[in-house]
């Protein structure tokens, strides 16, 4: 058991955080008391303390975000840093970023959160509600929403009041046809979000600006008409079929890579997989093969020209297909950009003449990390995994190595070998 002695009046912020880390480590190692009543009281006290810590955390994240410090450490955005380095889920990342970015416009929320008079849930709700308001409306909305909190309304109710305030402001500004919350991302920019389902499908949600909507209607509307009098598909089903037809180029073959053994294609039960690792049943793989051309993918020398040496600067289409099979995402550990959206990277730098355009000297990296690797080669440590794929690990900036916090998540001090142990 470690002992902690801190003079609160003179201790630095770093000393306070270090002391808190030691206390949290000790607390986490203890069993919960037998008394349920004691556990209830302890839970309420600990949550209140955690909410006050969120106030400090919002300040730290806000400073990192405003200064772009995460980029020096190899992360393209604050979101990527929080997800990869700290293991936060997307919802938690969104909450903390909203609070960090809005806190300078919410003085009363910050005071009450730091003093323990306002919970983190309420603070995030208010911050999210005012994030799309101008400064004048923000100040009035803050006072109104905190008034609802004082009246005992739940965070969900306060969020509903926040949406109502935005609607009233839209009406006041003569924008009765204002888009809903999702479309408020901006009339100028269309957007789409997609989420993979457990069975390999994909949910799609988004909004198109008027120009893109006109293209959508002009392209899909003719294709979404009933194919024949007995076509019983509803409009959403016909629209999905029309979109699939357009994406596949009509009668042109679209490229879908399915990885499987020959035995699977000839009747075996071993599952196949897509390039992102999603498993698909053997029967489904065979159905895909029946409706598509099948070509072998040679992971080595052979009929497919995978070894181009120094004659060619850019990877061939065949090499690209192999790499997308090997790399479901960016080679940088923790980066979630899909391999299909990545760039081909010469592992040892083609421009320096150290890496030929050969399949075993190539990897896939997202555009941001490809440029980061070129400009900060000393912050990338390259190894190979047991399957022969290259793994890029981010290293701290040179001026931060050997300092507290440079080690992997959960470490108390720097790792013994930062080049091996520090990972995104």
PDB file of N, CA and C in Angstrom, residues 271-328:
ATOM      1  N   UNK A 271     -15.975 -21.174 -42.867  1.00  0.00           N
ATOM      2  CA  UNK A 271     -16.498 -19.859 -43.250  1.00  0.00           C
ATOM      3  C   UNK A 271     -15.472 -19.055 -44.044  1.00  0.00           C
ATOM      4  N   UNK A 272     -15.970 -18.161 -44.878  1.00  0.00           N
ATOM      5  CA  UNK A 272     -15.112 -17.205 -45.583  1.00  0.00           C
ATOM      6  C   UNK A 272     -15.132 -15.895 -44.804  1.00  0.00           C
ATOM      7  N   UNK A 273     -14.429 -14.899 -45.300  1.00  0.00           N
ATOM      8  CA  UNK A 273     -14.453 -13.597 -44.643  1.00  0.00           C
ATOM      9  C   UNK A 273     -14.254 -12.508 -45.676  1.00  0.00           C
ATOM     10  N   UNK A 274     -14.741 -11.304 -45.331  1.00  0.00           N
ATOM     11  CA  UNK A 274     -14.491 -10.136 -46.153  1.00  0.00           C
ATOM     12  C   UNK A 274     -13.153  -9.523 -45.751  1.00  0.00           C
ATOM     13  N   UNK A 275     -12.707  -8.529 -46.497  1.00  0.00           N
ATOM     14  CA  UNK A 275     -11.388  -7.966 -46.216  1.00  0.00           C
ATOM     15  C   UNK A 275     -11.326  -7.256 -44.878  1.00  0.00           C
ATOM     16  N   UNK A 276     -12.494  -6.831 -44.334  1.00  0.00           N
ATOM     17  CA  UNK A 276     -12.477  -6.176 -43.030  1.00  0.00           C
ATOM     18  C   UNK A 276     -12.597  -7.172 -41.885  1.00  0.00           C
ATOM     19  N   UNK A 277     -12.565  -8.475 -42.209  1.00  0.00           N
ATOM     20  CA  UNK A 277     -12.617  -9.507 -41.180  1.00  0.00           C
ATOM     21  C   UNK A 277     -13.996 -10.040 -40.894  1.00  0.00           C
ATOM     22  N   UNK A 278     -15.041  -9.473 -41.496  1.00  0.00           N
ATOM     23  CA  UNK A 278     -16.400  -9.934 -41.238  1.00  0.00           C
ATOM     24  C   UNK A 278     -16.571 -11.355 -41.761  1.00  0.00           C
ATOM     25  N   UNK A 279     -16.945 -12.317 -40.906  1.00  0.00           N
ATOM     26  CA  UNK A 279     -17.129 -13.692 -41.391  1.00  0.00           C
ATOM     27  C   UNK A 279     -18.436 -13.828 -42.157  1.00  0.00           C
ATOM     28  N   UNK A 280     -18.427 -14.646 -43.184  1.00  0.00           N
ATOM     29  CA  UNK A 280     -19.654 -14.960 -43.909  1.00  0.00           C
ATOM     30  C   UNK A 280     -19.749 -16.475 -44.048  1.00  0.00           C
ATOM     31  N   UNK A 281     -20.937 -17.038 -43.972  1.00  0.00           N
ATOM     32  CA  UNK A 281     -21.095 -18.498 -44.058  1.00  0.00           C
ATOM     33  C   UNK A 281     -20.588 -19.039 -45.389  1.00  0.00           C
ATOM     34  N   UNK A 282     -20.172 -20.287 -45.368  1.00  0.00           N
ATOM     35  CA  UNK A 282     -19.652 -20.913 -46.579  1.00  0.00           C
ATOM     36  C   UNK A 282     -20.686 -20.904 -47.694  1.00  0.00           C
ATOM     37  N   UNK A 283     -21.958 -21.147 -47.334  1.00  0.00           N
ATOM     38  CA  UNK A 283     -23.006 -21.178 -48.359  1.00  0.00           C
ATOM     39  C   UNK A 283     -23.159 -19.819 -49.031  1.00  0.00           C
ATOM     40  N   UNK A 284     -23.054 -18.739 -48.247  1.00  0.00           N
ATOM     41  CA  UNK A 284     -23.163 -17.408 -48.822  1.00  0.00           C
ATOM     42  C   UNK A 284     -21.979 -17.109 -49.726  1.00  0.00           C
ATOM     43  N   UNK A 285     -20.791 -17.560 -49.337  1.00  0.00           N
ATOM     44  CA  UNK A 285     -19.613 -17.367 -50.180  1.00  0.00           C
ATOM     45  C   UNK A 285     -19.795 -18.068 -51.516  1.00  0.00           C
ATOM     46  N   UNK A 286     -20.387 -19.250 -51.498  1.00  0.00           N
ATOM     47  CA  UNK A 286     -20.615 -19.974 -52.749  1.00  0.00           C
ATOM     48  C   UNK A 286     -21.649 -19.261 -53.615  1.00  0.00           C
ATOM     49  N   UNK A 287     -22.684 -18.651 -52.982  1.00  0.00           N
ATOM     50  CA  UNK A 287     -23.678 -17.919 -53.750  1.00  0.00           C
ATOM     51  C   UNK A 287     -23.042 -16.710 -54.428  1.00  0.00           C
ATOM     52  N   UNK A 288     -22.137 -16.027 -53.697  1.00  0.00           N
ATOM     53  CA  UNK A 288     -21.433 -14.894 -54.299  1.00  0.00           C
ATOM     54  C   UNK A 288     -20.600 -15.355 -55.485  1.00  0.00           C
ATOM     55  N   UNK A 289     -19.941 -16.495 -55.326  1.00  0.00           N
ATOM     56  CA  UNK A 289     -19.091 -17.014 -56.399  1.00  0.00           C
ATOM     57  C   UNK A 289     -19.904 -17.377 -57.632  1.00  0.00           C
ATOM     58  N   UNK A 290     -21.139 -17.837 -57.445  1.00  0.00           N
ATOM     59  CA  UNK A 290     -21.979 -18.208 -58.578  1.00  0.00           C
ATOM     60  C   UNK A 290     -22.330 -17.001 -59.437  1.00  0.00           C
ATOM     61  N   UNK A 291     -22.435 -15.814 -58.808  1.00  0.00           N
ATOM     62  CA  UNK A 291     -22.850 -14.610 -59.525  1.00  0.00           C
ATOM     63  C   UNK A 291     -21.679 -13.694 -59.856  1.00  0.00           C
ATOM     64  N   UNK A 292     -20.463 -14.187 -59.682  1.00  0.00           N
ATOM     65  CA  UNK A 292     -19.299 -13.330 -59.906  1.00  0.00           C
ATOM     66  C   UNK A 292     -18.175 -14.126 -60.533  1.00  0.00           C
ATOM     67  N   UNK A 293     -17.283 -13.404 -61.149  1.00  0.00           N
ATOM     68  CA  UNK A 293     -16.091 -14.064 -61.650  1.00  0.00           C
ATOM     69  C   UNK A 293     -15.171 -14.410 -60.498  1.00  0.00           C
ATOM     70  N   UNK A 294     -14.475 -15.514 -60.590  1.00  0.00           N
ATOM     71  CA  UNK A 294     -13.569 -15.956 -59.536  1.00  0.00           C
ATOM     72  C   UNK A 294     -12.158 -15.965 -60.086  1.00  0.00           C
ATOM     73  N   UNK A 295     -11.256 -15.292 -59.410  1.00  0.00           N
ATOM     74  CA  UNK A 295      -9.858 -15.287 -59.839  1.00  0.00           C
ATOM     75  C   UNK A 295      -8.986 -15.541 -58.627  1.00  0.00           C
ATOM     76  N   UNK A 296      -7.902 -16.268 -58.799  1.00  0.00           N
ATOM     77  CA  UNK A 296      -7.023 -16.546 -57.660  1.00  0.00           C
ATOM     78  C   UNK A 296      -6.267 -15.301 -57.247  1.00  0.00           C
ATOM     79  N   UNK A 297      -5.993 -15.195 -55.976  1.00  0.00           N
ATOM     80  CA  UNK A 297      -5.201 -14.097 -55.434  1.00  0.00           C
ATOM     81  C   UNK A 297      -3.890 -14.693 -54.950  1.00  0.00           C
ATOM     82  N   UNK A 298      -2.807 -14.427 -55.652  1.00  0.00           N
ATOM     83  CA  UNK A 298      -1.532 -15.065 -55.363  1.00  0.00           C
ATOM     84  C   UNK A 298      -0.714 -14.187 -54.429  1.00  0.00           C
ATOM     85  N   UNK A 299      -0.462 -14.702 -53.249  1.00  0.00           N
ATOM     86  CA  UNK A 299       0.316 -13.943 -52.273  1.00  0.00           C
ATOM     87  C   UNK A 299       1.798 -14.279 -52.433  1.00  0.00           C
ATOM     88  N   UNK A 300       2.346 -13.945 -53.560  1.00  0.00           N
ATOM     89  CA  UNK A 300       3.746 -14.227 -53.802  1.00  0.00           C
ATOM     90  C   UNK A 300       4.043 -14.137 -55.284  1.00  0.00           C
ATOM     91  N   UNK A 301       5.234 -14.603 -55.713  1.00  0.00           N
ATOM     92  CA  UNK A 301       5.588 -14.558 -57.122  1.00  0.00           C
ATOM     93  C   UNK A 301       4.716 -15.540 -57.890  1.00  0.00           C
ATOM     94  N   UNK A 302       4.382 -15.194 -59.114  1.00  0.00           N
ATOM     95  CA  UNK A 302       3.550 -16.073 -59.911  1.00  0.00           C
ATOM     96  C   UNK A 302       2.957 -15.324 -61.072  1.00  0.00           C
ATOM     97  N   UNK A 303       1.741 -15.725 -61.434  1.00  0.00           N
ATOM     98  CA  UNK A 303       1.110 -15.115 -62.604  1.00  0.00           C
ATOM     99  C   UNK A 303       0.739 -13.652 -62.381  1.00  0.00           C
ATOM    100  N   UNK A 304       0.497 -13.285 -61.112  1.00  0.00           N
ATOM    101  CA  UNK A 304       0.154 -11.902 -60.808  1.00  0.00           C
ATOM    102  C   UNK A 304       1.428 -11.125 -60.493  1.00  0.00           C
ATOM    103  N   UNK A 305       1.696 -10.021 -61.178  1.00  0.00           N
ATOM    104  CA  UNK A 305       2.954  -9.283 -60.968  1.00  0.00           C
ATOM    105  C   UNK A 305       2.941  -8.504 -59.658  1.00  0.00           C
ATOM    106  N   UNK A 306       3.370  -9.157 -58.587  1.00  0.00           N
ATOM    107  CA  UNK A 306       3.357  -8.528 -57.279  1.00  0.00           C
ATOM    108  C   UNK A 306       4.711  -7.931 -56.926  1.00  0.00           C
ATOM    109  N   UNK A 307       5.736  -8.265 -57.684  1.00  0.00           N
ATOM    110  CA  UNK A 307       7.071  -7.757 -57.396  1.00  0.00           C
ATOM    111  C   UNK A 307       7.524  -6.878 -58.562  1.00  0.00           C
ATOM    112  N   UNK A 308       7.480  -5.569 -58.388  1.00  0.00           N
ATOM    113  CA  UNK A 308       7.789  -4.631 -59.449  1.00  0.00           C
ATOM    114  C   UNK A 308       9.155  -3.977 -59.286  1.00  0.00           C
ATOM    115  N   UNK A 309       9.855  -4.283 -58.180  1.00  0.00           N
ATOM    116  CA  UNK A 309      11.193  -3.761 -57.958  1.00  0.00           C
ATOM    117  C   UNK A 309      11.231  -2.246 -57.927  1.00  0.00           C
ATOM    118  N   UNK A 310      12.302  -1.674 -58.470  1.00  0.00           N
ATOM    119  CA  UNK A 310      12.476  -0.226 -58.454  1.00  0.00           C
ATOM    120  C   UNK A 310      11.989   0.415 -59.754  1.00  0.00           C
ATOM    121  N   UNK A 311      11.465  -0.427 -60.680  1.00  0.00           N
ATOM    122  CA  UNK A 311      11.053   0.116 -61.975  1.00  0.00           C
ATOM    123  C   UNK A 311       9.785   0.958 -61.848  1.00  0.00           C
ATOM    124  N   UNK A 312       8.909   0.595 -60.930  1.00  0.00           N
ATOM    125  CA  UNK A 312       7.616   1.257 -60.810  1.00  0.00           C
ATOM    126  C   UNK A 312       7.504   1.955 -59.466  1.00  0.00           C
ATOM    127  N   UNK A 313       6.988   3.174 -59.495  1.00  0.00           N
ATOM    128  CA  UNK A 313       6.803   3.933 -58.249  1.00  0.00           C
ATOM    129  C   UNK A 313       5.500   3.543 -57.566  1.00  0.00           C
ATOM    130  N   UNK A 314       4.449   3.312 -58.355  1.00  0.00           N
ATOM    131  CA  UNK A 314       3.130   3.084 -57.786  1.00  0.00           C
ATOM    132  C   UNK A 314       2.770   1.607 -57.827  1.00  0.00           C
ATOM    133  N   UNK A 315       2.042   1.174 -56.798  1.00  0.00           N
ATOM    134  CA  UNK A 315       1.619  -0.218 -56.710  1.00  0.00           C
ATOM    135  C   UNK A 315       0.602  -0.521 -57.798  1.00  0.00           C
ATOM    136  N   UNK A 316       0.622  -1.747 -58.278  1.00  0.00           N
ATOM    137  CA  UNK A 316      -0.319  -2.166 -59.305  1.00  0.00           C
ATOM    138  C   UNK A 316      -1.678  -2.472 -58.684  1.00  0.00           C
ATOM    139  N   UNK A 317      -2.689  -2.628 -59.540  1.00  0.00           N
ATOM    140  CA  UNK A 317      -4.027  -2.972 -59.062  1.00  0.00           C
ATOM    141  C   UNK A 317      -4.016  -4.322 -58.359  1.00  0.00           C
ATOM    142  N   UNK A 318      -3.212  -5.261 -58.881  1.00  0.00           N
ATOM    143  CA  UNK A 318      -3.138  -6.579 -58.249  1.00  0.00           C
ATOM    144  C   UNK A 318      -2.515  -6.484 -56.862  1.00  0.00           C
ATOM    145  N   UNK A 319      -1.462  -5.666 -56.748  1.00  0.00           N
ATOM    146  CA  UNK A 319      -0.849  -5.480 -55.428  1.00  0.00           C
ATOM    147  C   UNK A 319      -1.828  -4.823 -54.465  1.00  0.00           C
ATOM    148  N   UNK A 320      -2.564  -3.850 -54.969  1.00  0.00           N
ATOM    149  CA  UNK A 320      -3.564  -3.180 -54.132  1.00  0.00           C
ATOM    150  C   UNK A 320      -4.579  -4.185 -53.614  1.00  0.00           C
ATOM    151  N   UNK A 321      -5.014  -5.112 -54.459  1.00  0.00           N
ATOM    152  CA  UNK A 321      -5.995  -6.110 -54.045  1.00  0.00           C
ATOM    153  C   UNK A 321      -5.432  -7.005 -52.948  1.00  0.00           C
ATOM    154  N   UNK A 322      -4.170  -7.383 -53.085  1.00  0.00           N
ATOM    155  CA  UNK A 322      -3.534  -8.208 -52.055  1.00  0.00           C
ATOM    156  C   UNK A 322      -3.458  -7.440 -50.734  1.00  0.00           C
ATOM    157  N   UNK A 323      -3.033  -6.174 -50.804  1.00  0.00           N
ATOM    158  CA  UNK A 323      -2.878  -5.383 -49.581  1.00  0.00           C
ATOM    159  C   UNK A 323      -4.211  -5.168 -48.883  1.00  0.00           C
ATOM    160  N   UNK A 324      -5.272  -4.949 -49.636  1.00  0.00           N
ATOM    161  CA  UNK A 324      -6.584  -4.778 -49.011  1.00  0.00           C
ATOM    162  C   UNK A 324      -7.046  -6.065 -48.358  1.00  0.00           C
ATOM    163  N   UNK A 325      -6.556  -7.203 -48.863  1.00  0.00           N
ATOM    164  CA  UNK A 325      -6.862  -8.481 -48.225  1.00  0.00           C
ATOM    165  C   UNK A 325      -6.089  -8.638 -46.916  1.00  0.00           C
ATOM    166  N   UNK A 326      -4.849  -8.164 -46.918  1.00  0.00           N
ATOM    167  CA  UNK A 326      -3.997  -8.309 -45.736  1.00  0.00           C
ATOM    168  C   UNK A 326      -4.331  -7.286 -44.650  1.00  0.00           C
ATOM    169  N   UNK A 327      -4.685  -6.068 -45.056  1.00  0.00           N
ATOM    170  CA  UNK A 327      -4.884  -4.981 -44.097  1.00  0.00           C
ATOM    171  C   UNK A 327      -6.340  -4.537 -44.119  1.00  0.00           C
ATOM    172  N   UNK A 328      -7.074  -4.898 -43.088  1.00  0.00           N
ATOM    173  CA  UNK A 328      -8.472  -4.468 -42.999  1.00  0.00           C
ATOM    174  C   UNK A 328      -8.577  -2.991 -42.633  1.00  0.00           C
TER     175      UNK A 328
END
